[in-house]
């Protein structure tokens, strides 16, 4: 059995880092939760996603080209909801009130994601053990992709840097149809649900959320739009191809890149500080680009997010300088790519090298 452990023991580095970040919020008299800018972003993201939908359902335009543009726009909005509104609320960092986080967490339903399963995969597994084989579900073997040097290599992986674009594009389409069901069963078997929770009840909840989403965003458009069922389904697919590719290109370069550590817990016997582990397995990109910061929900500051997931992402730019100075002082790596383009390039170069 593996003896690989991540310790949260206090060290000079973690003490200094947390004290300095806390001091920033105290001195500037600001809260760690959402501010006016974050609330504006929330309204923007929801509007980009929902306004095209209501426009189509009310006015039922007859131009298919216009419909393609509107569903593509919804895909952009869906991305922003996923990286900003949903992400922060399900982390509990949007507000210091649980009721507000719960209410905004309903945005997960709007994009077809089950919030309970998302929190288990992302908050519990990914944030606890990023890039740790068998523990971080974000890099777990998917057979067709090899996302870690600790995973088995197959002959077709030599082409994964080419076909990964297709798989990334259909990722949310898989998520809103099958993924949450398979994850529910898997996580139940792993004991991640509360003991009194029955598998049947969990599956029923997922089924209810999925059917509600598909009814509103697929069945209703099929009923109301003046086009064939196949044409409307194609529009629905365009929505998810857009969101799937955008979300994957935002998340993947933050961890699957050459500067990141990948840990095989069955082969390594050691204990590492949890905060140091986040820094060794994570990378930022385009941190000076405000547009990238806005669209990615601050996830281009992936390091700050992993170190302080309880802080709303709108503040990551403020605390980044503190994190960089503190890591330099204690001689701990702080990985960052100059631009988003650099990060995407190195991610696909990593996929190519993992397939060699």
Coordinates of C-alpha atoms in Angstrom, one line a residue:
X1 CA 0.0 0.0 0.0
X2 CA 1.1 3.6 -0.7
X3 CA 2.5 5.6 2.2
X4 CA 2.4 8.8 0.2
X5 CA 1.0 11.6 2.3
X6 CA 0.3 15.3 2.0
X7 CA 0.8 17.1 5.3
X8 CA -0.9 20.3 6.3
X9 CA 1.5 20.9 9.2
X10 CA 2.6 24.5 9.8
X11 CA 5.9 25.3 8.3
X12 CA 7.8 28.7 8.1
X13 CA 6.7 29.0 4.5
X14 CA 3.0 28.3 5.1
X15 CA 2.9 30.5 8.2
X16 CA 4.5 33.4 6.3
X17 CA 2.3 33.0 3.2
X18 CA -1.0 32.8 5.1
X19 CA -0.1 35.7 7.4
X20 CA 0.9 38.0 4.5
X21 CA -2.3 37.2 2.5
X22 CA -4.5 37.8 5.6
X23 CA -2.6 41.0 6.3
X24 CA -3.5 42.2 2.7
X25 CA -7.2 41.8 3.3
X26 CA -7.0 43.4 6.7
X27 CA -4.9 46.4 5.6
X28 CA -7.1 47.1 2.5
X29 CA -10.3 46.4 4.5
X30 CA -11.8 44.1 1.9
X31 CA -13.6 40.8 2.2
X32 CA -12.4 37.5 0.7
X33 CA -15.7 37.0 -0.9
X34 CA -17.2 38.5 -4.1
X35 CA -17.1 42.3 -4.6
X36 CA -18.9 44.6 -7.0
X37 CA -16.7 43.5 -10.0
X38 CA -17.5 39.8 -9.3
X39 CA -21.2 40.6 -9.1
X40 CA -21.0 42.4 -12.4
X41 CA -19.2 39.4 -13.9
X42 CA -21.9 37.1 -12.6
X43 CA -24.7 39.1 -14.3
X44 CA -22.6 39.2 -17.5
X45 CA -22.0 35.5 -17.6
X46 CA -25.6 34.6 -16.9
X47 CA -26.8 37.1 -19.5
X48 CA -24.5 35.8 -22.2
X49 CA -25.9 32.4 -21.5
X50 CA -29.6 33.0 -20.9
X51 CA -30.5 36.0 -23.1
X52 CA -29.8 34.3 -26.4
X53 CA -31.9 31.3 -25.2
X54 CA -34.9 33.4 -24.2
X55 CA -34.5 35.5 -27.4
X56 CA -34.7 32.3 -29.5
X57 CA -37.6 30.8 -27.6
X58 CA -39.7 34.0 -27.7
X59 CA -39.0 35.3 -31.3
X60 CA -38.2 31.9 -32.9
X61 CA -35.9 33.3 -35.6
X62 CA -35.9 31.6 -39.0
X63 CA -32.3 32.2 -39.9
X64 CA -30.3 29.1 -39.1
X65 CA -27.0 31.1 -39.3
X66 CA -28.3 33.4 -36.6
X67 CA -29.2 30.4 -34.5
X68 CA -25.7 29.0 -34.9
X69 CA -24.3 32.3 -33.7
X70 CA -26.6 32.5 -30.7
X71 CA -25.9 28.9 -29.6
X72 CA -22.2 29.6 -30.0
X73 CA -22.6 32.7 -27.8
X74 CA -24.4 30.5 -25.2
X75 CA -21.3 28.3 -25.2
X76 CA -19.2 31.3 -24.3
X77 CA -21.6 32.1 -21.5
X78 CA -21.6 28.5 -20.3
X79 CA -17.8 28.7 -20.1
X80 CA -17.9 31.8 -18.0
X81 CA -20.5 30.4 -15.7
X82 CA -18.4 27.3 -15.3
X83 CA -15.2 29.1 -14.5
X84 CA -16.7 32.0 -12.4
X85 CA -20.2 31.7 -11.0
X86 CA -20.5 28.0 -10.5
X87 CA -16.8 27.4 -9.7
X88 CA -16.7 30.0 -6.9
X89 CA -20.1 29.2 -5.4
X90 CA -19.4 25.5 -5.2
X91 CA -16.1 26.2 -3.6
X92 CA -17.9 28.3 -1.0
X93 CA -15.8 31.3 -1.9
X94 CA -18.4 33.5 -3.6
X95 CA -20.0 34.6 -0.4
X96 CA -19.5 34.1 3.3
X97 CA -23.2 33.1 3.5
X98 CA -23.9 29.5 2.7
X99 CA -27.4 30.4 1.4
X100 CA -25.9 32.6 -1.3
X101 CA -23.3 30.0 -2.3
X102 CA -26.1 27.4 -2.5
X103 CA -28.4 29.7 -4.6
X104 CA -25.6 30.5 -7.1
X105 CA -24.6 26.9 -7.1
X106 CA -27.9 26.2 -8.9
X107 CA -26.0 27.7 -11.9
X108 CA -24.5 24.2 -12.2
X109 CA -28.0 22.9 -13.1
X110 CA -28.2 25.5 -15.8
X111 CA -25.2 24.1 -17.6
X112 CA -26.1 20.5 -17.0
X113 CA -23.6 19.6 -14.2
X114 CA -24.6 17.9 -11.0
X115 CA -23.2 20.0 -8.2
X116 CA -22.7 17.2 -5.7
X117 CA -20.6 15.1 -8.1
X118 CA -18.7 18.2 -9.2
X119 CA -17.7 19.0 -5.7
X120 CA -16.6 15.4 -5.0
X121 CA -14.4 15.3 -8.1
X122 CA -13.1 18.8 -8.0
X123 CA -13.1 20.0 -4.4
X124 CA -12.4 16.7 -2.6
X125 CA -10.3 14.7 -5.1
X126 CA -8.6 17.2 -7.4
X127 CA -7.8 19.9 -4.8
X128 CA -6.6 17.4 -2.2
X129 CA -4.3 15.5 -4.5
X130 CA -3.6 17.3 -7.7
X131 CA -1.6 15.1 -10.2
X132 CA -1.5 12.2 -7.8
X133 CA -2.2 9.0 -9.7
X134 CA -5.4 7.1 -8.7
X135 CA -6.4 10.0 -6.4
X136 CA -6.8 13.0 -8.7
X137 CA -9.8 12.2 -10.9
X138 CA -8.9 15.0 -13.3
X139 CA -5.9 12.9 -14.6
X140 CA -7.2 9.4 -14.0
X141 CA -6.7 7.1 -17.0
X142 CA -9.3 7.7 -19.7
X143 CA -7.7 5.0 -22.0
X144 CA -7.8 7.2 -25.0
X145 CA -5.7 9.9 -23.3
X146 CA -2.5 9.6 -21.4
X147 CA -2.3 12.6 -19.0
X148 CA 0.5 11.4 -16.8
X149 CA 3.9 9.6 -17.2
X150 CA 2.6 7.2 -14.6
X151 CA -0.1 5.9 -16.8
X152 CA 0.2 3.0 -19.3
X153 CA 1.2 3.9 -22.8
X154 CA -0.7 2.6 -25.8
X155 CA 0.3 2.8 -29.5
X156 CA -2.4 5.4 -30.4
X157 CA -1.2 7.8 -27.7
X158 CA 1.4 9.0 -30.2
X159 CA -1.5 10.8 -31.9
X160 CA -3.2 12.2 -28.8
X161 CA -1.9 15.7 -29.2
X162 CA -4.0 15.7 -32.4
X163 CA -7.2 14.0 -31.4
X164 CA -7.3 15.6 -28.0
X165 CA -9.0 18.6 -29.5
X166 CA -12.0 16.5 -30.4
X167 CA -12.2 14.8 -27.0
X168 CA -11.9 18.2 -25.2
X169 CA -14.7 19.5 -27.4
X170 CA -17.1 16.8 -26.5
X171 CA -16.2 16.8 -22.8
X172 CA -19.2 18.7 -21.6
X173 CA -21.5 16.8 -23.9
X174 CA -20.4 13.6 -22.2
X175 CA -20.8 15.3 -18.8
X176 CA -24.4 16.4 -19.3
X177 CA -25.4 12.9 -20.5
X178 CA -23.4 10.1 -19.0
X179 CA -20.5 11.2 -16.8
X180 CA -22.4 12.2 -13.6
X181 CA -24.1 8.8 -13.6
X182 CA -20.9 6.8 -13.8
X183 CA -19.2 9.1 -11.3
X184 CA -22.1 8.7 -8.8
X185 CA -21.6 4.9 -8.9
X186 CA -17.9 5.2 -8.7
X187 CA -17.8 7.6 -5.8
X188 CA -20.4 5.7 -3.9
X189 CA -18.2 2.5 -4.2
X190 CA -15.3 4.6 -2.9
X191 CA -17.2 5.7 0.1
X192 CA -17.2 9.4 -0.8
X193 CA -20.9 9.8 0.0
X194 CA -22.3 9.9 3.5
X195 CA -22.9 6.5 4.9
X196 CA -26.6 7.0 5.3
X197 CA -27.0 8.0 1.7
X198 CA -28.3 5.3 -0.6
X199 CA -27.0 4.9 -4.1
X200 CA -30.5 4.7 -5.6
X201 CA -31.4 8.1 -4.1
X202 CA -28.2 9.7 -5.4
X203 CA -28.9 8.3 -8.9
X204 CA -32.5 9.6 -8.8
X205 CA -31.2 13.1 -7.9
X206 CA -28.8 13.0 -10.8
X207 CA -31.5 11.8 -13.1
X208 CA -33.9 14.6 -12.1
X209 CA -31.2 17.3 -12.6
X210 CA -30.2 15.9 -16.0
X211 CA -33.8 15.5 -17.3
X212 CA -34.6 19.0 -16.1
X213 CA -31.6 20.4 -18.0
X214 CA -32.3 18.5 -21.2
X215 CA -36.0 19.4 -21.1
X216 CA -35.3 23.1 -20.9
X217 CA -32.2 23.4 -23.2
X218 CA -33.0 20.6 -25.7
X219 CA -36.6 19.5 -25.7
X220 CA -38.2 23.0 -25.5
X221 CA -36.0 24.3 -28.4
X222 CA -37.0 21.2 -30.5
X223 CA -40.7 22.1 -29.8
X224 CA -40.4 25.8 -30.5
X225 CA -37.7 26.5 -33.1
X226 CA -38.9 26.3 -36.7
X227 CA -36.3 23.6 -37.7
X228 CA -36.1 19.9 -37.7
X229 CA -35.2 17.9 -34.6
X230 CA -31.8 17.0 -36.1
X231 CA -31.0 20.6 -36.8
X232 CA -31.8 21.7 -33.3
X233 CA -29.8 18.8 -31.8
X234 CA -26.9 20.1 -33.9
X235 CA -27.3 23.5 -32.3
X236 CA -27.2 21.9 -28.9
X237 CA -24.0 20.1 -29.9
X238 CA -22.5 23.4 -31.1
X239 CA -23.2 24.8 -27.7
X240 CA -21.2 22.0 -26.0
X241 CA -18.4 21.9 -28.5
X242 CA -17.8 25.5 -27.8
X243 CA -17.9 25.2 -24.0
X244 CA -16.1 21.9 -23.9
X245 CA -13.1 23.1 -25.8
X246 CA -12.9 26.5 -24.0
X247 CA -13.2 24.9 -20.5
X248 CA -10.6 22.2 -21.3
X249 CA -8.1 24.7 -22.7
X250 CA -8.5 26.8 -19.5
X251 CA -8.1 23.9 -17.1
X252 CA -5.7 21.4 -18.7
X253 CA -2.6 23.7 -19.2
X254 CA -2.7 24.5 -15.5
X255 CA -1.6 20.9 -14.5
X256 CA -0.7 18.8 -17.6
X257 CA 2.5 20.6 -18.5
X258 CA 6.2 19.9 -18.4
X259 CA 6.9 22.0 -15.3
X260 CA 4.3 20.0 -13.2
X261 CA 5.1 17.1 -10.9
X262 CA 3.2 13.8 -11.4
X263 CA 3.1 11.5 -8.5
X264 CA 2.7 7.7 -8.4
X265 CA 1.6 7.0 -4.8
X266 CA 2.4 3.3 -5.2
X267 CA 6.0 4.0 -6.1
X268 CA 6.8 6.8 -3.8
X269 CA 7.1 6.7 -0.1
X270 CA 7.4 10.2 1.3
X271 CA 5.5 13.0 2.9
X272 CA 5.2 16.4 1.3
X273 CA 3.7 19.6 2.6
X274 CA 0.2 20.2 1.0
X275 CA 1.0 23.8 0.1
X276 CA 4.3 22.9 -1.5
X277 CA 2.6 20.1 -3.4
X278 CA 0.1 22.6 -4.9
X279 CA 3.0 24.7 -6.2
X280 CA 4.9 21.8 -7.7
X281 CA 1.9 20.4 -9.6
X282 CA 0.3 23.6 -10.8
X283 CA 1.1 26.4 -13.3
X284 CA -0.2 29.9 -14.0
X285 CA -0.4 31.5 -17.4
X286 CA -1.1 35.0 -18.9
X287 CA -1.2 36.6 -15.4
X288 CA -0.8 40.1 -16.9
X289 CA -3.7 39.7 -19.3
X290 CA -6.9 41.1 -17.9
X291 CA -9.0 39.6 -20.6
X292 CA -7.7 36.1 -19.9
X293 CA -8.3 36.7 -16.2
X294 CA -11.9 37.8 -16.8
X295 CA -12.8 35.0 -19.2
X296 CA -11.1 32.2 -17.3
X297 CA -12.6 33.1 -14.0
X298 CA -9.2 33.9 -12.6
X299 CA -8.1 30.3 -13.3
X300 CA -5.0 31.5 -15.1
X301 CA -4.0 32.2 -11.5
X302 CA -4.3 28.4 -10.8
X303 CA -1.6 28.5 -8.2
X304 CA -3.4 31.1 -6.1
X305 CA -6.6 29.2 -6.6
X306 CA -5.1 26.0 -5.3
X307 CA -3.4 27.6 -2.4
X308 CA -6.5 29.7 -1.4
X309 CA -9.6 28.0 -2.8
X310 CA -11.7 29.7 -0.1
X311 CA -10.9 33.2 -1.6
X312 CA -13.1 34.5 -4.4
X313 CA -11.1 34.5 -7.6
X314 CA -11.6 38.2 -8.2
X315 CA -8.9 38.8 -5.6
X316 CA -6.2 36.5 -7.1
X317 CA -4.4 39.3 -8.9
X318 CA -4.0 41.0 -5.6
X319 CA -2.5 38.1 -3.8
X320 CA -0.3 36.8 -6.7
X321 CA 2.5 39.2 -5.9
X322 CA 2.6 38.0 -2.3
X323 CA 2.7 34.4 -3.4
X324 CA 5.5 35.0 -5.9
X325 CA 7.6 37.0 -3.4
X326 CA 7.1 34.3 -0.6
X327 CA 7.9 31.4 -2.9
X328 CA 11.1 33.2 -4.0
X329 CA 12.1 33.9 -0.4
X330 CA 11.7 30.2 0.5
X331 CA 13.1 29.0 -2.8
X332 CA 10.0 27.1 -3.8
X333 CA 9.1 27.0 -7.6
X334 CA 6.4 29.2 -8.9
X335 CA 5.6 28.0 -12.4
X336 CA 4.0 30.4 -14.9
X337 CA 3.7 30.7 -18.7
X338 CA 3.9 34.1 -20.2
X339 CA 0.7 33.9 -22.2
X340 CA -2.3 31.7 -22.6
X341 CA -1.0 30.8 -26.0
X342 CA 2.3 29.6 -24.5
X343 CA 0.4 27.5 -22.0
X344 CA -1.8 25.8 -24.6
X345 CA 1.3 25.2 -26.8
X346 CA 3.2 23.5 -24.0
X347 CA 0.2 21.5 -22.9
X348 CA -0.1 20.0 -26.4
X349 CA 3.6 19.5 -26.5
X350 CA 3.3 17.6 -23.2
X351 CA 0.6 15.4 -24.7
X352 CA 2.8 14.7 -27.6
X353 CA 5.7 13.8 -25.4
X354 CA 3.6 11.6 -23.2
X355 CA 2.5 9.7 -26.3
X356 CA 6.0 9.1 -27.6

